[in-house]
Amino acid sequence: MGLLSAIVSLPLAPVRGVMWLGELIQDQVEQQLHNPVALRAELEEIDRAAAAGALSEEEQKQAQQAVLDRMTGAAADVTGNRKE
């Protein structure tokens, strides 16, 4: 029965491969989004941009909060209210 099921499921192999690749990409993106080194570098870049005058104080606070939300896993709904 194993040979028969292998033959019948063979056309689904490309679909399984694409699904596996999608899961692999998702894992890599999540690791990068939550990587402490990358988050710290992003916070430092925000501080440099604010010091250079490229960001207003409000924009700096919003950008920092977005990074901190990613770090802690907190999310905001479409109205901007934070979800706990």
GROMACS .gro file of N, CA and C in nm:
model
  252
    1MET      N    1   0.082  -0.119   0.000
    1MET     CA    2   0.000   0.000   0.000
    1MET      C    3   0.087   0.126   0.000
    2GLY      N    4   0.208   0.121   0.056
    2GLY     CA    5   0.296   0.236   0.060
    2GLY      C    6   0.336   0.283  -0.079
    3LEU      N    7   0.361   0.188  -0.170
    3LEU     CA    8   0.399   0.223  -0.306
    3LEU      C    9   0.284   0.290  -0.379
    4LEU      N   10   0.165   0.238  -0.359
    4LEU     CA   11   0.047   0.293  -0.425
    4LEU      C   12   0.019   0.435  -0.374
    5SER      N   13   0.027   0.455  -0.245
    5SER     CA   14   0.001   0.589  -0.191
    5SER      C   15   0.111   0.687  -0.234
    6ALA      N   16   0.234   0.638  -0.249
    6ALA     CA   17   0.342   0.724  -0.296
    6ALA      C   18   0.317   0.767  -0.440
    7ILE      N   19   0.271   0.677  -0.522
    7ILE     CA   20   0.243   0.708  -0.662
    7ILE      C   21   0.126   0.805  -0.673
    8VAL      N   22   0.022   0.782  -0.593
    8VAL     CA   23  -0.096   0.868  -0.598
    8VAL      C   24  -0.064   1.008  -0.544
    9SER      N   25   0.020   1.017  -0.444
    9SER     CA   26   0.050   1.147  -0.384
    9SER      C   27   0.167   1.218  -0.453
   10LEU      N   28   0.228   1.157  -0.551
   10LEU     CA   29   0.341   1.218  -0.622
   10LEU      C   30   0.307   1.353  -0.684
   11PRO      N   31   0.190   1.371  -0.743
   11PRO     CA   32   0.159   1.504  -0.799
   11PRO      C   33   0.153   1.615  -0.693
   12LEU      N   34   0.136   1.580  -0.568
   12LEU     CA   35   0.130   1.680  -0.462
   12LEU      C   36   0.268   1.721  -0.411
   13ALA      N   37   0.373   1.656  -0.457
   13ALA     CA   38   0.508   1.684  -0.410
   13ALA      C   39   0.548   1.831  -0.430
   14PRO      N   40   0.520   1.892  -0.545
   14PRO     CA   41   0.555   2.034  -0.559
   14PRO      C   42   0.480   2.124  -0.460
   15VAL      N   43   0.357   2.090  -0.431
   15VAL     CA   44   0.279   2.168  -0.335
   15VAL      C   45   0.341   2.156  -0.197
   16ARG      N   46   0.379   2.036  -0.159
   16ARG     CA   47   0.445   2.016  -0.029
   16ARG      C   48   0.577   2.092  -0.023
   17GLY      N   49   0.650   2.093  -0.133
   17GLY     CA   50   0.776   2.167  -0.137
   17GLY      C   51   0.756   2.316  -0.120
   18VAL      N   52   0.654   2.370  -0.185
   18VAL     CA   53   0.625   2.513  -0.172
   18VAL      C   54   0.580   2.545  -0.030
   19MET      N   55   0.500   2.459   0.029
   19MET     CA   56   0.455   2.480   0.166
   19MET      C   57   0.573   2.476   0.263
   20TRP      N   58   0.664   2.383   0.243
   20TRP     CA   59   0.783   2.374   0.328
   20TRP      C   60   0.869   2.499   0.313
   21LEU      N   61   0.885   2.546   0.189
   21LEU     CA   62   0.964   2.666   0.165
   21LEU      C   63   0.899   2.788   0.230
   22GLY      N   64   0.768   2.798   0.222
   22GLY     CA   65   0.697   2.908   0.287
   22GLY      C   66   0.715   2.907   0.438
   23GLU      N   67   0.709   2.790   0.498
   23GLU     CA   68   0.730   2.778   0.642
   23GLU      C   69   0.873   2.815   0.679
   24LEU      N   70   0.969   2.776   0.597
   24LEU     CA   71   1.109   2.809   0.621
   24LEU      C   72   1.130   2.960   0.614
   25ILE      N   73   1.072   3.024   0.514
   25ILE     CA   74   1.084   3.169   0.500
   25ILE      C   75   1.018   3.240   0.618
   26GLN      N   76   0.901   3.191   0.659
   26GLN     CA   77   0.831   3.251   0.773
   26GLN      C   78   0.917   3.241   0.900
   27ASP      N   79   0.979   3.127   0.922
   27ASP     CA   80   1.066   3.110   1.039
   27ASP      C   81   1.183   3.209   1.036
   28GLN      N   82   1.244   3.225   0.919
   28GLN     CA   83   1.357   3.317   0.906
   28GLN      C   84   1.314   3.461   0.931
   29VAL      N   85   1.199   3.500   0.879
   29VAL     CA   86   1.149   3.636   0.899
   29VAL      C   87   1.120   3.661   1.046
   30GLU      N   88   1.058   3.565   1.113
   30GLU     CA   89   1.028   3.581   1.255
   30GLU      C   90   1.156   3.590   1.338
   31GLN      N   91   1.256   3.512   1.303
   31GLN     CA   92   1.384   3.520   1.374
   31GLN      C   93   1.448   3.657   1.356
   32GLN      N   94   1.441   3.710   1.234
   32GLN     CA   95   1.501   3.840   1.207
   32GLN      C   96   1.424   3.950   1.279
   33LEU      N   97   1.292   3.942   1.281
   33LEU     CA   98   1.210   4.044   1.347
   33LEU      C   99   1.234   4.049   1.497
   34HIS      N  100   1.268   3.936   1.556
   34HIS     CA  101   1.283   3.928   1.701
   34HIS      C  102   1.429   3.913   1.744
   35ASN      N  103   1.522   3.934   1.651
   35ASN     CA  104   1.664   3.924   1.680
   35ASN      C  105   1.706   4.047   1.762
   36PRO      N  106   1.755   4.026   1.885
   36PRO     CA  107   1.792   4.141   1.970
   36PRO      C  108   1.897   4.232   1.907
   37VAL      N  109   1.991   4.177   1.835
   37VAL     CA  110   2.095   4.258   1.772
   37VAL      C  111   2.034   4.349   1.665
   38ALA      N  112   1.944   4.295   1.584
   38ALA     CA  113   1.880   4.375   1.480
   38ALA      C  114   1.789   4.481   1.541
   39LEU      N  115   1.719   4.445   1.648
   39LEU     CA  116   1.631   4.542   1.714
   39LEU      C  117   1.712   4.656   1.774
   40ARG      N  118   1.823   4.623   1.837
   40ARG     CA  119   1.908   4.728   1.896
   40ARG      C  120   1.964   4.819   1.787
   41ALA      N  121   2.007   4.761   1.676
   41ALA     CA  122   2.059   4.841   1.565
   41ALA      C  123   1.951   4.934   1.510
   42GLU      N  124   1.830   4.885   1.504
   42GLU     CA  125   1.719   4.967   1.456
   42GLU      C  126   1.691   5.083   1.552
   43LEU      N  127   1.695   5.056   1.682
   43LEU     CA  128   1.675   5.162   1.782
   43LEU      C  129   1.788   5.266   1.772
   44GLU      N  130   1.910   5.220   1.752
   44GLU     CA  131   2.022   5.313   1.739
   44GLU      C  132   2.008   5.399   1.613
   45GLU      N  133   1.961   5.338   1.505
   45GLU     CA  134   1.939   5.413   1.381
   45GLU      C  135   1.830   5.519   1.400
   46ILE      N  136   1.726   5.486   1.474
   46ILE     CA  137   1.621   5.583   1.503
   46ILE      C  138   1.679   5.699   1.583
   47ASP      N  139   1.762   5.670   1.682
   47ASP     CA  140   1.825   5.775   1.763
   47ASP      C  141   1.916   5.864   1.678
   48ARG      N  142   1.992   5.801   1.587
   48ARG     CA  143   2.080   5.880   1.499
   48ARG      C  144   1.998   5.971   1.409
   49ALA      N  145   1.889   5.918   1.353
   49ALA     CA  146   1.805   5.998   1.264
   49ALA      C  147   1.741   6.114   1.340
   50ALA      N  148   1.700   6.090   1.463
   50ALA     CA  149   1.641   6.196   1.544
   50ALA      C  150   1.746   6.302   1.579
   51ALA      N  151   1.867   6.258   1.610
   51ALA     CA  152   1.974   6.352   1.644
   51ALA      C  153   2.012   6.438   1.522
   52ALA      N  154   2.001   6.379   1.403
   52ALA     CA  155   2.033   6.453   1.280
   52ALA      C  156   1.919   6.543   1.236
   53GLY      N  157   1.805   6.531   1.302
   53GLY     CA  158   1.691   6.614   1.268
   53GLY      C  159   1.602   6.557   1.161
   54ALA      N  160   1.626   6.433   1.120
   54ALA     CA  161   1.544   6.370   1.017
   54ALA      C  162   1.409   6.323   1.071
   55LEU      N  163   1.399   6.306   1.203
   55LEU     CA  164   1.274   6.264   1.266
   55LEU      C  165   1.234   6.365   1.373
   56SER      N  166   1.106   6.390   1.380
   56SER     CA  167   1.056   6.473   1.490
   56SER      C  168   1.052   6.389   1.617
   57GLU      N  169   1.030   6.454   1.728
   57GLU     CA  170   1.025   6.382   1.855
   57GLU      C  171   0.909   6.281   1.855
   58GLU      N  172   0.796   6.321   1.797
   58GLU     CA  173   0.680   6.230   1.791
   58GLU      C  174   0.709   6.111   1.701
   59GLU      N  175   0.772   6.136   1.586
   59GLU     CA  176   0.807   6.026   1.496
   59GLU      C  177   0.907   5.931   1.562
   60GLN      N  178   1.001   5.987   1.637
   60GLN     CA  179   1.099   5.906   1.708
   60GLN      C  180   1.029   5.816   1.809
   61LYS      N  181   0.938   5.873   1.887
   61LYS     CA  182   0.865   5.794   1.986
   61LYS      C  183   0.784   5.683   1.921
   62GLN      N  184   0.717   5.714   1.809
   62GLN     CA  185   0.638   5.613   1.740
   62GLN      C  186   0.726   5.502   1.685
   63ALA      N  187   0.839   5.538   1.626
   63ALA     CA  188   0.929   5.436   1.571
   63ALA      C  189   0.987   5.349   1.681
   64GLN      N  190   1.027   5.411   1.791
   64GLN     CA  191   1.080   5.334   1.903
   64GLN      C  192   0.973   5.242   1.960
   65GLN      N  193   0.851   5.291   1.971
   65GLN     CA  194   0.743   5.208   2.025
   65GLN      C  195   0.714   5.090   1.933
   66ALA      N  196   0.721   5.112   1.802
   66ALA     CA  197   0.698   5.002   1.708
   66ALA      C  198   0.803   4.893   1.726
   67VAL      N  199   0.929   4.934   1.745
   67VAL     CA  200   1.037   4.836   1.766
   67VAL      C  201   1.016   4.764   1.899
   68LEU      N  202   0.982   4.839   2.003
   68LEU     CA  203   0.960   4.777   2.134
   68LEU      C  204   0.840   4.683   2.132
   69ASP      N  205   0.737   4.718   2.057
   69ASP     CA  206   0.621   4.630   2.044
   69ASP      C  207   0.660   4.498   1.978
   70ARG      N  208   0.744   4.507   1.874
   70ARG     CA  209   0.791   4.384   1.810
   70ARG      C  210   0.874   4.302   1.907
   71MET      N  211   0.954   4.369   1.989
   71MET     CA  212   1.040   4.301   2.084
   71MET      C  213   0.958   4.226   2.189
   72THR      N  214   0.852   4.291   2.238
   72THR     CA  215   0.772   4.232   2.345
   72THR      C  216   0.656   4.148   2.292
   73GLY      N  217   0.628   4.159   2.163
   73GLY     CA  218   0.518   4.082   2.105
   73GLY      C  219   0.385   4.153   2.118
   74ALA      N  220   0.383   4.276   2.169
   74ALA     CA  221   0.259   4.351   2.178
   74ALA      C  222   0.219   4.396   2.038
   75ALA      N  223   0.089   4.405   2.015
   75ALA     CA  224   0.040   4.445   1.884
   75ALA      C  225  -0.055   4.562   1.900
   76ALA      N  226  -0.077   4.632   1.791
   76ALA     CA  227  -0.173   4.742   1.792
   76ALA      C  228  -0.282   4.710   1.691
   77ASP      N  229  -0.404   4.746   1.725
   77ASP     CA  230  -0.512   4.726   1.629
   77ASP      C  231  -0.513   4.840   1.528
   78VAL      N  232  -0.607   4.840   1.436
   78VAL     CA  233  -0.608   4.938   1.328
   78VAL      C  234  -0.632   5.079   1.379
   79THR      N  235  -0.689   5.097   1.495
   79THR     CA  236  -0.713   5.231   1.549
   79THR      C  237  -0.591   5.284   1.621
   80GLY      N  238  -0.488   5.202   1.637
   80GLY     CA  239  -0.367   5.246   1.705
   80GLY      C  240  -0.367   5.214   1.853
   81ASN      N  241  -0.477   5.157   1.903
   81ASN     CA  242  -0.482   5.120   2.044
   81ASN      C  243  -0.404   4.993   2.066
   82ARG      N  244  -0.322   4.994   2.168
   82ARG     CA  245  -0.238   4.878   2.196
   82ARG      C  246  -0.321   4.765   2.253
   83LYS      N  247  -0.292   4.645   2.209
   83LYS     CA  248  -0.356   4.524   2.264
   83LYS      C  249  -0.259   4.464   2.363
   84GLU      N  250  -0.309   4.418   2.472
   84GLU     CA  251  -0.223   4.355   2.573
   84GLU      C  252  -0.244   4.206   2.574
   0.00000   0.00000   0.00000
